[in-house]
Every structure is written in C-alpha cells, then in structure tokens.
CSV table of C-alpha atoms and ligand atoms in Angstrom, one decimal:
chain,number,residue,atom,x,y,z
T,108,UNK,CA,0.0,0.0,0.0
T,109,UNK,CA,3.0,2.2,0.9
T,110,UNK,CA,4.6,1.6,-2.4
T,111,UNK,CA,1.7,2.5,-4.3
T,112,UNK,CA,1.1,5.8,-2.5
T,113,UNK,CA,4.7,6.9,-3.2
T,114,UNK,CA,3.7,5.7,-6.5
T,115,UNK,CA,1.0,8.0,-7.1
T,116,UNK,CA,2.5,10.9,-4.9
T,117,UNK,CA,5.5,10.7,-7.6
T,118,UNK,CA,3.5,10.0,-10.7
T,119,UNK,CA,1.4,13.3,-9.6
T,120,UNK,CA,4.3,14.8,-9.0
T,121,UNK,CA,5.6,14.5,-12.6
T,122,UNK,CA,2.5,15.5,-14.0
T,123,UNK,CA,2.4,18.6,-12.2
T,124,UNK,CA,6.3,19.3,-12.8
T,125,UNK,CA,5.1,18.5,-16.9
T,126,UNK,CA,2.3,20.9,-16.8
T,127,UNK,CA,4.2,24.2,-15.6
T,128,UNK,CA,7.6,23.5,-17.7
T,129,UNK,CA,5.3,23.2,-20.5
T,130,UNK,CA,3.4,26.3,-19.4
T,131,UNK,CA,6.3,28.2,-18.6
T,132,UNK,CA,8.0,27.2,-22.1
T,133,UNK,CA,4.4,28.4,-24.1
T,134,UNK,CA,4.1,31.6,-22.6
T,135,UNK,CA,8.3,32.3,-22.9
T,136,UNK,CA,8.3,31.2,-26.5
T,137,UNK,CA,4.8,32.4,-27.3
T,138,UNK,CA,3.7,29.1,-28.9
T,139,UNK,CA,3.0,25.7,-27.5
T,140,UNK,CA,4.4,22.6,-29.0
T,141,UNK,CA,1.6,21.8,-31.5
T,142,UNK,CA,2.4,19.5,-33.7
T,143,UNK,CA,2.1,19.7,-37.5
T,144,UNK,CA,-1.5,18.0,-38.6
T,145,UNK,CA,-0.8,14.9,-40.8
T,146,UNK,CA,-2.7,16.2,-44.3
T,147,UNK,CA,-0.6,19.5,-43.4
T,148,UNK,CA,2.7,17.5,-43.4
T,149,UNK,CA,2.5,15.8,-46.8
T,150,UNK,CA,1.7,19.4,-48.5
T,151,UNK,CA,5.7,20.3,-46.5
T,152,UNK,CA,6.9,17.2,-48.0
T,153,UNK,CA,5.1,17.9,-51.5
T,154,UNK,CA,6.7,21.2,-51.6
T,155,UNK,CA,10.3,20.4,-50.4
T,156,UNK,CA,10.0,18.1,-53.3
T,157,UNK,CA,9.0,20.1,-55.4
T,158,UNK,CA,11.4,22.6,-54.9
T,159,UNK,CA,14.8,21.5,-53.3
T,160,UNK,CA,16.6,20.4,-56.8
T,161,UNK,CA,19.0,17.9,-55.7
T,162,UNK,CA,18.9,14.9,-53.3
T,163,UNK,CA,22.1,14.8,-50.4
T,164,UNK,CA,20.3,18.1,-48.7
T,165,UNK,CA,20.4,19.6,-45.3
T,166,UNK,CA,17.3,20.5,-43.8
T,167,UNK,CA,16.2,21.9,-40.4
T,168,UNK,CA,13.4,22.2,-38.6
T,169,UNK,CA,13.3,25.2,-36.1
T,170,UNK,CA,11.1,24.5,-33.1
T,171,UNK,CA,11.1,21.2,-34.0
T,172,UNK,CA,8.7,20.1,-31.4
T,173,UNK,CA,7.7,16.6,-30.7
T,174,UNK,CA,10.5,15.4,-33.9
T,175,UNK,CA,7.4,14.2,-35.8
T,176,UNK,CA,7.8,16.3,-38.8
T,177,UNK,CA,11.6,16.2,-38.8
T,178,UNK,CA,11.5,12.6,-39.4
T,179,UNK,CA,9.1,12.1,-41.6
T,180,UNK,CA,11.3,14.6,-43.6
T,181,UNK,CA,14.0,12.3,-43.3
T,182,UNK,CA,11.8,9.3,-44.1
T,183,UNK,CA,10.9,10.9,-47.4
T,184,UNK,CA,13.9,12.0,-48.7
T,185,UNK,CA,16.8,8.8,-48.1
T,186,UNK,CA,19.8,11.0,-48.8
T,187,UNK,CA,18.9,14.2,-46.5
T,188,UNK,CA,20.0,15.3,-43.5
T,189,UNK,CA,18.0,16.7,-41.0
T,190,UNK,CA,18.2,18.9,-37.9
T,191,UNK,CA,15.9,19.5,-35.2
T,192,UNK,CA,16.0,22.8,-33.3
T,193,UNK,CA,13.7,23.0,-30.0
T,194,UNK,CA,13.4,24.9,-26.7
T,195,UNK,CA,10.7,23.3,-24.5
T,196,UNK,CA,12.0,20.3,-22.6
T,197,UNK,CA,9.5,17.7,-22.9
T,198,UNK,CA,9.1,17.9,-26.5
T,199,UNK,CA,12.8,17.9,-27.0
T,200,UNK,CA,13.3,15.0,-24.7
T,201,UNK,CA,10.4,13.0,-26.4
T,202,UNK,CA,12.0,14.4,-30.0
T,203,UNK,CA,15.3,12.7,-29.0
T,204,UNK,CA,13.3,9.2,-28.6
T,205,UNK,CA,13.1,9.0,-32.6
T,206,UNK,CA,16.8,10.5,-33.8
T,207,UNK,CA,18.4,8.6,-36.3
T,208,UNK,CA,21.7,8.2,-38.2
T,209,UNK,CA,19.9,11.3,-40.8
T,210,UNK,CA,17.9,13.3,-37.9
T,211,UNK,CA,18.8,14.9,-35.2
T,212,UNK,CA,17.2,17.4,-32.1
T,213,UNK,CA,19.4,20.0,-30.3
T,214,UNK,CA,18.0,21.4,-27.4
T,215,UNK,CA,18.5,25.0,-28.3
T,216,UNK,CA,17.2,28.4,-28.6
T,217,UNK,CA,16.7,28.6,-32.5
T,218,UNK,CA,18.0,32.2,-32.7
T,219,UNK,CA,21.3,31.2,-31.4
T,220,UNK,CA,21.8,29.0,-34.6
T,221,UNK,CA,23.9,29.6,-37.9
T,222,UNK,CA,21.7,28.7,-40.6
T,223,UNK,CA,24.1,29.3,-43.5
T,224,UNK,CA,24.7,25.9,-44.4
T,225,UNK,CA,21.3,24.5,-44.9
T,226,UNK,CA,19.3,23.5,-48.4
T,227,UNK,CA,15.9,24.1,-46.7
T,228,UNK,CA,14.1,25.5,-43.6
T,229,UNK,CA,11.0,24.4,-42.3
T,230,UNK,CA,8.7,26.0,-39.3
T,231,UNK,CA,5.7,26.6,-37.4
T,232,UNK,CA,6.2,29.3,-35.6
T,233,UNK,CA,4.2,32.4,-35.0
T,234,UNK,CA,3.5,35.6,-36.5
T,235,UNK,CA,5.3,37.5,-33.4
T,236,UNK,CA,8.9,36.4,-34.5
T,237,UNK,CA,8.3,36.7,-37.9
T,238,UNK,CA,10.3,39.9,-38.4
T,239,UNK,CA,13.0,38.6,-36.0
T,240,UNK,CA,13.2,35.4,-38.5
T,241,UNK,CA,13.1,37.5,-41.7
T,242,UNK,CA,15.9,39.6,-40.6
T,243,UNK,CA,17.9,36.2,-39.7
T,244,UNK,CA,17.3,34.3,-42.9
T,245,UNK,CA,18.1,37.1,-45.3
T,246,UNK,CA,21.3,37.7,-42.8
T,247,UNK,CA,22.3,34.1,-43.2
T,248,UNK,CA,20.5,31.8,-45.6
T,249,UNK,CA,22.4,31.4,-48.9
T,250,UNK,CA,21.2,31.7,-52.0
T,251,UNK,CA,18.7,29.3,-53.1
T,252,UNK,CA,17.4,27.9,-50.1
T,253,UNK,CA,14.0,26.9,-49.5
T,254,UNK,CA,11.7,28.2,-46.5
T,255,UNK,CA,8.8,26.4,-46.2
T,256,UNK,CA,6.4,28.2,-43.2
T,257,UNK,CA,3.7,26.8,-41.8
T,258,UNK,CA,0.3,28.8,-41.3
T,259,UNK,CA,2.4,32.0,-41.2
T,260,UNK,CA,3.6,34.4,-44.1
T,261,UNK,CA,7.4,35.6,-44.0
T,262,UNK,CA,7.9,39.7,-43.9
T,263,UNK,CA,10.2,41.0,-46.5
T,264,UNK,CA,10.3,38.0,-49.0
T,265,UNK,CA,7.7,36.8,-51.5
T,266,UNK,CA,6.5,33.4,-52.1
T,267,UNK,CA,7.0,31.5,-55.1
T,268,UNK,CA,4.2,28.9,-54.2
T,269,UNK,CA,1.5,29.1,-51.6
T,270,UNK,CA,0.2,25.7,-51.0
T,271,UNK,CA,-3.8,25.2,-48.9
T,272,UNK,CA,-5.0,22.3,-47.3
T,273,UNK,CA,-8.7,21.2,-48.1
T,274,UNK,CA,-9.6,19.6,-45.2
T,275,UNK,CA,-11.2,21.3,-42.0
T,276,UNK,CA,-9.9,24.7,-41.2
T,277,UNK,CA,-7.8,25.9,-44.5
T,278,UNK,CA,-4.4,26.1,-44.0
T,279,UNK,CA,-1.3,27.7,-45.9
T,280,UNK,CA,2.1,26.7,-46.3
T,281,UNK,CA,4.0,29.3,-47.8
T,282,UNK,CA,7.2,28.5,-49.8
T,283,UNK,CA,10.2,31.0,-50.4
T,284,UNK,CA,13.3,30.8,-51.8
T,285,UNK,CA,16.3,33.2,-50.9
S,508,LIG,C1,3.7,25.0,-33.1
S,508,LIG,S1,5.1,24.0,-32.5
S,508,LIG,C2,5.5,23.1,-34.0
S,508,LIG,C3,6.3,21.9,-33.7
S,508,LIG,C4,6.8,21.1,-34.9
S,508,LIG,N1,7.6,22.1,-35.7
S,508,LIG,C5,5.8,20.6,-35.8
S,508,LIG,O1,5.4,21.2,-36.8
S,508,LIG,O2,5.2,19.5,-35.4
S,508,LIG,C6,6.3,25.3,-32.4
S,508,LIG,C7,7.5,24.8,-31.6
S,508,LIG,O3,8.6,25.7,-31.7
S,508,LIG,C8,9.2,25.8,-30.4
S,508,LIG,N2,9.9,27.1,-30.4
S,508,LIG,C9,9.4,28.3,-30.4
S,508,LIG,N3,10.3,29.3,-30.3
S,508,LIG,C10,11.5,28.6,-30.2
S,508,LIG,C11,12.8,29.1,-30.1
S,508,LIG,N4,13.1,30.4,-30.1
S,508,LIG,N5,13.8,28.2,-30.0
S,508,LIG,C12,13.5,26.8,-30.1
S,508,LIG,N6,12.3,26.3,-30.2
S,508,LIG,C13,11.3,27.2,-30.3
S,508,LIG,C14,8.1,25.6,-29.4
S,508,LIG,O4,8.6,25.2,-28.2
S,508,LIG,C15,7.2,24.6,-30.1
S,508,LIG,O5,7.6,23.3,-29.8
C-alpha cells in the first residue's frame, strides 16, 4: 500500500512538474508545441519536393517540437540530413526518442543557430517572431534555399508557391526561396 502511494505521490508529481515546464515554455516562446497536422505534413513534404533540386540536402526544422515532422522529412527524402531545433524540454526530450543516423534534435534556442549551411528551412512558428526570423534568414540563408512556413507568411520575401490544405480549417504553407 506504501509503495503505491509513493507511486502515485511521484506520478502526480511529474504531472504537475510536466504541466508548468510546459506552461512556462508556451508563454516564454509564445507558442505551444503543437504539432504539425498529418494532411498538413504531406503538402511540407510535397513542396520540399517540389522545390529543393537535388537529393544529399540539409534540412532543419526550427522549433522542431515533438521530432514528428523532422522525421518524416527524413523518411521521405533517403539522402537528406535533417536537424531539429527545440526549446521546451518535454518535446525535445520526447523528439530525441526517434533521432536517427539522418535526424537529429538539439535542445537549443533557434536564434542562437547559424543557418548558413542549410538547403531548406522548415517551421511553425508564430507571426510575433516573424520579423526577428526575416531579418535572420536574409542575414544568413544562402542563396537558393527553401523556406517552407507553416500557417504563417514571411515579412520582406515573396512566395513562389503558396500551397492550402482542403480539409477542415484551410491552411497555408508558404514556400520562399532566398
Ligand atoms: C507549433 S510548434 C511546432 C512543432 C513542430 N515544428 C511541428 O510542426 O510539429 C512550435 C515549436 O517551436 C518551439 N519554439 C518556439 N520558439 C522557439 C525558439 N526560439 N527556439 C527553439 N524552439 C522554439 C516551441 O517550443 C514549439 O515546440
């Protein structure tokens, strides 16, 4: 009986620890770990095929959440690499659960990052760092890579294909290229 109240005492415990990290990390970062909806993925992966022109590419993900998306890009294309940028702890720590030889999650704060030597970047983020992320891509990202954004447009560049989802609440993945 002991046992299983210490049991519970520590299982509540967790739970409670879970809740305000993760509350703590959605109001710092100003968006909670959401994860991509599955129609919403295969239009990412339709575009990056689309538009990325070669195979061996290096992709990132920033705020790469639960890792879901970040792998299925590395499912998808067999000669990529891909890296996984996230903040919040339990995502990250969940994320690291499904790294592989092509994919892998730093815990880190995405703005801290050099992004000069990727093919293509991929996010969900929200509209309040989208200036902050303009200014860094058109600092850093070389010519010809591919921004694919989720949901949210990119201040300063244009898009050279907006993509919409058809099933319940329409949504828009923007595609740029630098
Ligand atoms: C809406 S979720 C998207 C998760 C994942 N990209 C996906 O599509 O499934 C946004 C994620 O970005 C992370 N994030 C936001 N700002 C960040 C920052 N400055 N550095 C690292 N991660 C960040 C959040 O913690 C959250 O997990």
């Amino acid at each position: 009986m002991a046992v299983l109240q210490s049991l519970y005492v520590l299982l509540s415990l967790f739970i409670f620890v879970l809740i305000g990290v993760s509350l703590y990390y959605d109001h710092k970062l100003k968006i909670p770990p959401a994860p991509t909806l599955p129609w919403v993925r295969r239009k990412i992966l339709k575009a990056l095929k689309k538009h990325l022109t070669k195979d061996n590419v290096f992709i990132v993900e920033l705020g790469s959440g639960w890792g879901g998306l970040s792998t299925s890009i590395a499912r998808n294309f067999s000669k990529a690499g891909v890296r996984g940028f996230e903040l919040s702890p339990f995502p990250y720590w969940f994320s690291k659960l499904r790294e592989g030889k092509r994919v892998r999650f730093t815990r880190a704060d995405i703005f801290d990052q050099d992004l000069s030597e990727y093919d293509a970047v991929v996010y969900y983020l929200s509209p309040v760092v989208a200036e902050r992320l303009s200014a860094k891509f058109q600092a850093e990202l070389k010519p010809g890579t591919i921004i694919v954004s989720n949901a949210f447009q990119l201040p300063g560049f244009e898009p050279v294909e907006v993509l919409e989802t058809r099933i319940g609440v329409r949504i828009k993945i923007y595609v740029y290229r630098t």
